[in-house]
PDB file of C-alpha atoms and ligand atoms in Angstrom:
ATOM      1  CA  MET F1316      41.964  -6.661   8.470  1.00  0.00           C
ATOM      2  CA  SER F1317      40.258  -3.670   9.806  1.00  0.00           C
ATOM      3  CA  GLU F1318      36.530  -3.321  11.820  1.00  0.00           C
ATOM      4  CA  LEU F1319      33.809  -4.412   8.728  1.00  0.00           C
ATOM      5  CA  PHE F1320      32.323  -0.246   8.370  1.00  0.00           C
ATOM      6  CA  VAL F1321      28.584  -0.370   8.808  1.00  0.00           C
ATOM      7  CA  LYS F1322      26.459   2.255   7.583  1.00  0.00           C
ATOM      8  CA  ILE F1323      22.816   3.267   8.136  1.00  0.00           C
ATOM      9  CA  CYS F1324      21.010   4.795   5.860  1.00  0.00           C
ATOM     10  CA  GLY F1325      17.784   6.827   5.728  1.00  0.00           C
ATOM     11  CA  LEU F1326      17.576   8.582   9.181  1.00  0.00           C
ATOM     12  CA  LYS F1327      14.666  10.865   9.828  1.00  0.00           C
ATOM     13  CA  THR F1328      14.620  11.666  13.563  1.00  0.00           C
ATOM     14  CA  GLY F1329      17.291  12.265  16.138  1.00  0.00           C
ATOM     15  CA  PRO F1330      16.887   9.666  18.593  1.00  0.00           C
ATOM     16  CA  ASP F1331      17.444   6.854  15.662  1.00  0.00           C
ATOM     17  CA  VAL F1332      20.437   9.104  14.896  1.00  0.00           C
ATOM     18  CA  ASP F1333      21.353   8.872  18.482  1.00  0.00           C
ATOM     19  CA  VAL F1334      20.917   5.381  18.410  1.00  0.00           C
ATOM     20  CA  ALA F1335      22.861   4.920  15.404  1.00  0.00           C
ATOM     21  CA  VAL F1336      26.267   6.526  16.862  1.00  0.00           C
ATOM     22  CA  ALA F1337      25.983   5.080  19.814  1.00  0.00           C
ATOM     23  CA  ALA F1338      26.038   1.272  18.518  1.00  0.00           C
ATOM     24  CA  GLY F1339      28.704   1.674  16.209  1.00  0.00           C
ATOM     25  CA  ALA F1340      27.647   2.689  12.615  1.00  0.00           C
ATOM     26  CA  ASP F1341      30.314   3.945  10.710  1.00  0.00           C
ATOM     27  CA  ALA F1342      27.935   6.062   8.275  1.00  0.00           C
ATOM     28  CA  VAL F1343      24.771   7.748   8.758  1.00  0.00           C
ATOM     29  CA  GLY F1344      22.236   8.057   5.554  1.00  0.00           C
ATOM     30  CA  PHE F1345      19.741  11.154   4.680  1.00  0.00           C
ATOM     31  CA  VAL F1346      17.243  11.351   2.135  1.00  0.00           C
ATOM     32  CA  PHE F1347      17.071  13.555  -0.417  1.00  0.00           C
ATOM     33  CA  ALA F1348      16.097  11.877  -2.887  1.00  0.00           C
ATOM     34  CA  PRO F1349      12.794  12.337  -3.611  1.00  0.00           C
ATOM     35  CA  GLY F1350       9.409  10.333  -3.599  1.00  0.00           C
ATOM     36  CA  SER F1351      10.695   7.963  -0.276  1.00  0.00           C
ATOM     37  CA  PRO F1352       8.593   7.906   2.772  1.00  0.00           C
ATOM     38  CA  ARG F1353      12.245   9.139   4.156  1.00  0.00           C
ATOM     39  CA  THR F1354      12.975  11.830   2.207  1.00  0.00           C
ATOM     40  CA  ILE F1355      13.411  14.869   4.043  1.00  0.00           C
ATOM     41  CA  GLY F1356      14.584  18.207   3.286  1.00  0.00           C
ATOM     42  CA  ALA F1357      18.086  20.174   4.065  1.00  0.00           C
ATOM     43  CA  ASP F1358      17.237  21.873   7.140  1.00  0.00           C
ATOM     44  CA  ALA F1359      16.372  18.771   8.913  1.00  0.00           C
ATOM     45  CA  ALA F1360      19.389  17.020   7.881  1.00  0.00           C
ATOM     46  CA  ARG F1361      21.541  19.297   9.111  1.00  0.00           C
ATOM     47  CA  GLU F1362      19.932  19.315  12.789  1.00  0.00           C
ATOM     48  CA  LEU F1363      20.007  15.332  12.528  1.00  0.00           C
ATOM     49  CA  ALA F1364      24.000  15.844  11.057  1.00  0.00           C
ATOM     50  CA  ALA F1365      24.843  18.183  14.165  1.00  0.00           C
ATOM     51  CA  ARG F1366      24.060  15.367  16.156  1.00  0.00           C
ATOM     52  CA  VAL F1367      26.211  13.442  14.700  1.00  0.00           C
ATOM     53  CA  PRO F1368      30.929  13.149  15.884  1.00  0.00           C
ATOM     54  CA  GLU F1369      32.886  13.729  13.123  1.00  0.00           C
ATOM     55  CA  SER F1370      34.385  10.401  13.386  1.00  0.00           C
ATOM     56  CA  VAL F1371      31.345   9.531  11.640  1.00  0.00           C
ATOM     57  CA  LEU F1372      30.549  10.275   7.593  1.00  0.00           C
ATOM     58  CA  THR F1373      27.431  12.024   6.956  1.00  0.00           C
ATOM     59  CA  VAL F1374      25.359  10.878   3.716  1.00  0.00           C
ATOM     60  CA  GLY F1375      23.299  12.667   1.835  1.00  0.00           C
ATOM     61  CA  VAL F1376      21.422  10.004  -0.641  1.00  0.00           C
ATOM     62  CA  PHE F1377      20.600  11.081  -4.052  1.00  0.00           C
ATOM     63  CA  ARG F1378      18.566   9.290  -7.169  1.00  0.00           C
ATOM     64  CA  GLY F1379      18.793  11.561 -11.197  1.00  0.00           C
ATOM     65  CA  GLN F1380      19.216  14.965  -9.452  1.00  0.00           C
ATOM     66  CA  PRO F1381      20.950  17.839 -11.330  1.00  0.00           C
ATOM     67  CA  VAL F1382      24.596  18.395  -9.719  1.00  0.00           C
ATOM     68  CA  GLU F1383      22.864  21.995  -8.864  1.00  0.00           C
ATOM     69  CA  GLU F1384      21.155  20.709  -6.741  1.00  0.00           C
ATOM     70  CA  VAL F1385      23.087  18.292  -5.152  1.00  0.00           C
ATOM     71  CA  ARG F1386      25.193  21.180  -4.191  1.00  0.00           C
ATOM     72  CA  ARG F1387      23.081  22.914  -2.514  1.00  0.00           C
ATOM     73  CA  LEU F1388      21.284  20.518  -0.499  1.00  0.00           C
ATOM     74  CA  THR F1389      24.617  19.649   0.638  1.00  0.00           C
ATOM     75  CA  GLU F1390      25.709  23.251   1.576  1.00  0.00           C
ATOM     76  CA  GLU F1391      22.682  23.937   3.196  1.00  0.00           C
ATOM     77  CA  SER F1392      22.461  20.565   5.499  1.00  0.00           C
ATOM     78  CA  GLY F1393      26.630  19.617   6.186  1.00  0.00           C
ATOM     79  CA  VAL F1394      26.587  16.847   4.592  1.00  0.00           C
ATOM     80  CA  ARG F1395      29.495  15.286   4.672  1.00  0.00           C
ATOM     81  CA  GLY F1396      28.734  13.113   2.264  1.00  0.00           C
ATOM     82  CA  VAL F1397      27.951  11.837  -1.635  1.00  0.00           C
ATOM     83  CA  GLN F1398      25.814   9.447  -2.347  1.00  0.00           C
ATOM     84  CA  LEU F1399      24.177   8.822  -5.836  1.00  0.00           C
ATOM     85  CA  HIS F1400      22.161   6.515  -7.276  1.00  0.00           C
ATOM     86  CA  GLY F1401      21.079   7.275 -10.477  1.00  0.00           C
ATOM     87  CA  ASP F1402      23.027   6.999 -13.992  1.00  0.00           C
ATOM     88  CA  GLU F1403      25.156   9.706 -13.521  1.00  0.00           C
ATOM     89  CA  GLY F1404      28.534   9.457 -15.155  1.00  0.00           C
ATOM     90  CA  PRO F1405      32.323  10.481 -14.587  1.00  0.00           C
ATOM     91  CA  GLU F1406      31.999  13.986 -15.025  1.00  0.00           C
ATOM     92  CA  TYR F1407      29.178  14.057 -12.999  1.00  0.00           C
ATOM     93  CA  TYR F1408      31.298  12.855  -9.506  1.00  0.00           C
ATOM     94  CA  GLU F1409      34.456  14.628 -11.631  1.00  0.00           C
ATOM     95  CA  ALA F1410      31.970  17.817 -10.902  1.00  0.00           C
ATOM     96  CA  LEU F1411      31.825  17.641  -7.061  1.00  0.00           C
ATOM     97  CA  ARG F1412      35.181  16.443  -6.266  1.00  0.00           C
ATOM     98  CA  ALA F1413      36.592  20.011  -6.100  1.00  0.00           C
ATOM     99  CA  GLU F1414      33.894  20.147  -3.045  1.00  0.00           C
ATOM    100  CA  GLY F1415      35.811  17.635  -0.819  1.00  0.00           C
ATOM    101  CA  ARG F1416      32.830  15.633   0.072  1.00  0.00           C
ATOM    102  CA  THR F1417      33.618  11.452   0.454  1.00  0.00           C
ATOM    103  CA  LEU F1418      31.341  10.711  -3.190  1.00  0.00           C
ATOM    104  CA  LEU F1419      29.557   7.245  -3.283  1.00  0.00           C
ATOM    105  CA  ARG F1420      28.566   5.660  -6.260  1.00  0.00           C
ATOM    106  CA  ALA F1421      25.557   2.998  -5.953  1.00  0.00           C
ATOM    107  CA  THR F1422      24.559   0.721  -8.617  1.00  0.00           C
ATOM    108  CA  ALA F1423      23.344  -2.680  -9.870  1.00  0.00           C
ATOM    109  CA  GLU F1424      25.535  -2.531 -12.419  1.00  0.00           C
ATOM    110  CA  HIS F1425      28.684  -5.583 -12.637  1.00  0.00           C
ATOM    111  CA  VAL F1426      31.868  -3.686 -11.383  1.00  0.00           C
ATOM    112  CA  GLU F1427      35.434  -4.733 -11.498  1.00  0.00           C
ATOM    113  CA  ARG F1428      36.634  -1.832  -9.256  1.00  0.00           C
ATOM    114  CA  CYS F1429      35.984   0.208  -6.479  1.00  0.00           C
ATOM    115  CA  GLY F1430      37.053   3.887  -8.334  1.00  0.00           C
ATOM    116  CA  GLU F1431      37.116   3.554 -11.980  1.00  0.00           C
ATOM    117  CA  TYR F1432      34.197   6.805 -11.858  1.00  0.00           C
ATOM    118  CA  GLY F1433      36.525   9.016  -9.562  1.00  0.00           C
ATOM    119  CA  GLU F1434      33.873   7.438  -6.705  1.00  0.00           C
ATOM    120  CA  ASP F1435      35.655   6.766  -2.772  1.00  0.00           C
ATOM    121  CA  LEU F1436      33.158   3.871  -2.710  1.00  0.00           C
ATOM    122  CA  LEU F1437      31.382   1.442  -3.810  1.00  0.00           C
ATOM    123  CA  LEU F1438      28.232   0.909  -3.585  1.00  0.00           C
ATOM    124  CA  LEU F1439      26.386  -2.709  -5.102  1.00  0.00           C
ATOM    125  CA  ASP F1440      22.832  -2.511  -3.987  1.00  0.00           C
ATOM    126  CA  ALA F1441      19.527  -3.906  -5.545  1.00  0.00           C
ATOM    127  CA  PRO F1442      17.628  -1.837  -8.372  1.00  0.00           C
ATOM    128  CA  ASP F1443      15.919  -0.794  -6.723  1.00  0.00           C
ATOM    129  CA  PRO F1444      17.600   1.010  -3.718  1.00  0.00           C
ATOM    130  CA  GLY F1445      15.899   1.471  -0.461  1.00  0.00           C
ATOM    131  CA  SER F1446      13.167  -1.134  -1.746  1.00  0.00           C
ATOM    132  CA  GLY F1447      14.897  -3.573   1.044  1.00  0.00           C
ATOM    133  CA  LYS F1448      14.629  -6.114  -1.448  1.00  0.00           C
ATOM    134  CA  PRO F1449      18.269  -8.258  -1.407  1.00  0.00           C
ATOM    135  CA  TRP F1450      19.784  -9.512  -4.798  1.00  0.00           C
ATOM    136  CA  ASN F1451      22.021 -12.293  -6.142  1.00  0.00           C
ATOM    137  CA  TRP F1452      25.228 -12.136  -4.197  1.00  0.00           C
ATOM    138  CA  GLY F1453      25.154 -14.769  -3.270  1.00  0.00           C
ATOM    139  CA  SER F1454      25.522 -16.379  -7.050  1.00  0.00           C
ATOM    140  CA  ALA F1455      28.185 -18.415  -8.465  1.00  0.00           C
ATOM    141  CA  GLN F1456      28.176 -15.507 -11.213  1.00  0.00           C
ATOM    142  CA  PHE F1457      28.879 -13.287  -8.324  1.00  0.00           C
ATOM    143  CA  THR F1458      32.184 -11.472  -8.396  1.00  0.00           C
ATOM    144  CA  ALA F1459      33.591  -9.035  -5.427  1.00  0.00           C
ATOM    145  CA  PRO F1460      35.462  -5.445  -7.315  1.00  0.00           C
ATOM    146  CA  GLU F1461      38.169  -4.630  -6.089  1.00  0.00           C
ATOM    147  CA  GLY F1462      38.694  -2.086  -2.993  1.00  0.00           C
ATOM    148  CA  ARG F1463      36.644  -0.465  -0.752  1.00  0.00           C
ATOM    149  CA  TRP F1464      32.749  -1.350  -1.322  1.00  0.00           C
ATOM    150  CA  LEU F1465      29.970  -2.205   0.177  1.00  0.00           C
ATOM    151  CA  LEU F1466      26.949  -4.835   0.278  1.00  0.00           C
ATOM    152  CA  ALA F1467      23.373  -3.525   0.058  1.00  0.00           C
ATOM    153  CA  GLY F1468      20.033  -4.279  -0.611  1.00  0.00           C
ATOM    154  CA  GLY F1469      17.795  -6.303   1.845  1.00  0.00           C
ATOM    155  CA  LEU F1470      20.164  -6.729   4.379  1.00  0.00           C
ATOM    156  CA  THR F1471      18.610  -7.806   7.884  1.00  0.00           C
ATOM    157  CA  PRO F1472      20.020  -8.567  10.992  1.00  0.00           C
ATOM    158  CA  GLY F1473      19.383 -12.218  10.203  1.00  0.00           C
ATOM    159  CA  SER F1474      21.407 -12.020   7.376  1.00  0.00           C
ATOM    160  CA  VAL F1475      24.192  -9.739   6.753  1.00  0.00           C
ATOM    161  CA  ARG F1476      26.787 -11.965   8.511  1.00  0.00           C
ATOM    162  CA  GLU F1477      26.542 -14.633   6.081  1.00  0.00           C
ATOM    163  CA  ALA F1478      26.390 -12.071   3.307  1.00  0.00           C
ATOM    164  CA  VAL F1479      29.632 -10.553   4.572  1.00  0.00           C
ATOM    165  CA  GLU F1480      31.423 -13.683   4.965  1.00  0.00           C
ATOM    166  CA  THR F1481      30.380 -14.899   1.829  1.00  0.00           C
ATOM    167  CA  THR F1482      31.131 -12.046  -0.267  1.00  0.00           C
ATOM    168  CA  GLY F1483      33.998 -10.347   1.342  1.00  0.00           C
ATOM    169  CA  ALA F1484      32.054  -6.947   1.659  1.00  0.00           C
ATOM    170  CA  TRP F1485      34.262  -4.160   3.481  1.00  0.00           C
ATOM    171  CA  GLY F1486      31.258  -2.509   4.202  1.00  0.00           C
ATOM    172  CA  VAL F1487      27.142  -2.665   4.595  1.00  0.00           C
ATOM    173  CA  ASP F1488      24.897  -0.336   4.019  1.00  0.00           C
ATOM    174  CA  VAL F1489      20.744  -1.262   5.016  1.00  0.00           C
ATOM    175  CA  SER F1490      17.682   0.493   5.708  1.00  0.00           C
ATOM    176  CA  SER F1491      14.781  -2.046   5.335  1.00  0.00           C
ATOM    177  CA  GLY F1492      15.847  -4.271   7.629  1.00  0.00           C
ATOM    178  CA  VAL F1493      15.992  -1.924  10.391  1.00  0.00           C
ATOM    179  CA  GLU F1494      12.676  -0.926  10.167  1.00  0.00           C
ATOM    180  CA  ARG F1495       9.243  -1.640  12.039  1.00  0.00           C
ATOM    181  CA  GLU F1496       7.570  -0.278   9.097  1.00  0.00           C
ATOM    182  CA  ARG F1497       8.021   0.925   5.837  1.00  0.00           C
ATOM    183  CA  GLY F1498       9.678   4.610   6.608  1.00  0.00           C
ATOM    184  CA  VAL F1499      10.337   3.562  10.560  1.00  0.00           C
ATOM    185  CA  LYS F1500      13.142   2.756  11.828  1.00  0.00           C
ATOM    186  CA  ASP F1501      13.738   0.141  14.907  1.00  0.00           C
ATOM    187  CA  PRO F1502      16.110   0.881  17.367  1.00  0.00           C
ATOM    188  CA  ALA F1503      16.116  -2.322  18.499  1.00  0.00           C
ATOM    189  CA  LEU F1504      16.916  -3.545  15.001  1.00  0.00           C
ATOM    190  CA  ILE F1505      19.509  -1.100  14.229  1.00  0.00           C
ATOM    191  CA  ARG F1506      21.188  -2.277  17.504  1.00  0.00           C
ATOM    192  CA  ALA F1507      21.330  -5.888  16.454  1.00  0.00           C
ATOM    193  CA  PHE F1508      21.984  -5.138  13.114  1.00  0.00           C
ATOM    194  CA  VAL F1509      25.869  -3.407  13.779  1.00  0.00           C
ATOM    195  CA  GLU F1510      26.200  -6.255  15.809  1.00  0.00           C
ATOM    196  CA  ALA F1511      25.280  -8.942  13.397  1.00  0.00           C
ATOM    197  CA  ALA F1512      27.441  -7.213  10.992  1.00  0.00           C
ATOM    198  CA  ARG F1513      30.660  -7.372  12.778  1.00  0.00           C
ATOM    199  CA  GLY F1514      30.335 -10.910  14.258  1.00  0.00           C
TER     200      GLY F1514
HETATM  201  O1  LIG O1750      15.678   4.752   1.028  1.00  0.00           O
HETATM  202  C1  LIG O1750      15.114   5.069  -0.590  1.00  0.00           C
HETATM  203  O2  LIG O1750      13.721   4.956  -0.125  1.00  0.00           O
HETATM  204  C2  LIG O1750      16.271   5.891  -1.249  1.00  0.00           C
HETATM  205  C3  LIG O1750      15.407   6.173  -2.376  1.00  0.00           C
HETATM  206  C4  LIG O1750      16.085   6.688  -3.319  1.00  0.00           C
HETATM  207  C5  LIG O1750      17.273   5.887  -4.008  1.00  0.00           C
HETATM  208  C6  LIG O1750      18.019   5.326  -2.138  1.00  0.00           C
HETATM  209  C7  LIG O1750      17.632   5.085  -1.428  1.00  0.00           C
HETATM  210  N1  LIG O1750      17.450   4.501  -0.491  1.00  0.00           N
HETATM  211  C8  LIG O1750      18.673   4.129  -0.592  1.00  0.00           C
HETATM  212  C9  LIG O1750      19.528   3.864   0.888  1.00  0.00           C
HETATM  213  O3  LIG O1750      18.665   3.356   1.759  1.00  0.00           O
HETATM  214  C10 LIG O1750      20.293   1.860   0.592  1.00  0.00           C
HETATM  215  O4  LIG O1750      21.906   2.805   0.091  1.00  0.00           O
HETATM  216  C11 LIG O1750      20.146   0.938   0.697  1.00  0.00           C
HETATM  217  O5  LIG O1750      20.101   0.544  -0.834  1.00  0.00           O
HETATM  218  C12 LIG O1750      20.257  -0.524   1.408  1.00  0.00           C
HETATM  219  O6  LIG O1750      18.354  -0.177   0.929  1.00  0.00           O
HETATM  220  P1  LIG O1750      17.670  -1.371   1.755  1.00  0.00           P
HETATM  221  O7  LIG O1750      17.758  -2.332   1.098  1.00  0.00           O
HETATM  222  O8  LIG O1750      16.072  -0.904   1.740  1.00  0.00           O
HETATM  223  O9  LIG O1750      18.570  -2.206   3.070  1.00  0.00           O
END
């Protein structure tokens, strides 16, 4: 099996981006959704994305924003992936597909397989994304989707390995669990998370 895909989300500073990349993250996320302590603008994201090597995917995170706004922010920032947390339907993904970006669909609903909406990666997350609250991925009722999917929602360096082993997730995504306070990343936790995730 290939190595677990690890995404570190909600990065706001150059040093934190550098730590995530050096730790071995496969993707880094910049929050464009309004109203979060992690929200940054296109100019800040462009500067952060410029520090990231080609091998690491840069992802803009959106929630309930018009497709024109998503297009504008992705173009201005230069991120190569788009992560959607709203109620966007397949037509929304179709509208973005032509731009050649990696599309991530985040949902708290049960999903049979990745790709149903035209997404490249599926993100199974808590109902309140970025809150650090875990959801019940360990329950007997949970069935993993087919295809490439990431587990998110309240993961920490202490819980991520068990979560991967229990669910068989293809990848993981974290924000709160690598912060020392809400919206402020902790380099040691970023390193510990990536290491623990891959066992
Ligand atoms: O981070 C936010 O504040 C946020 C706001 C609106 C939509 C999405 C948001 N974050 C998404 C993520 O950081 C992750 O994809 C994921 O939800 C992990 O969150 P966490 O439980 O904090 O580890």
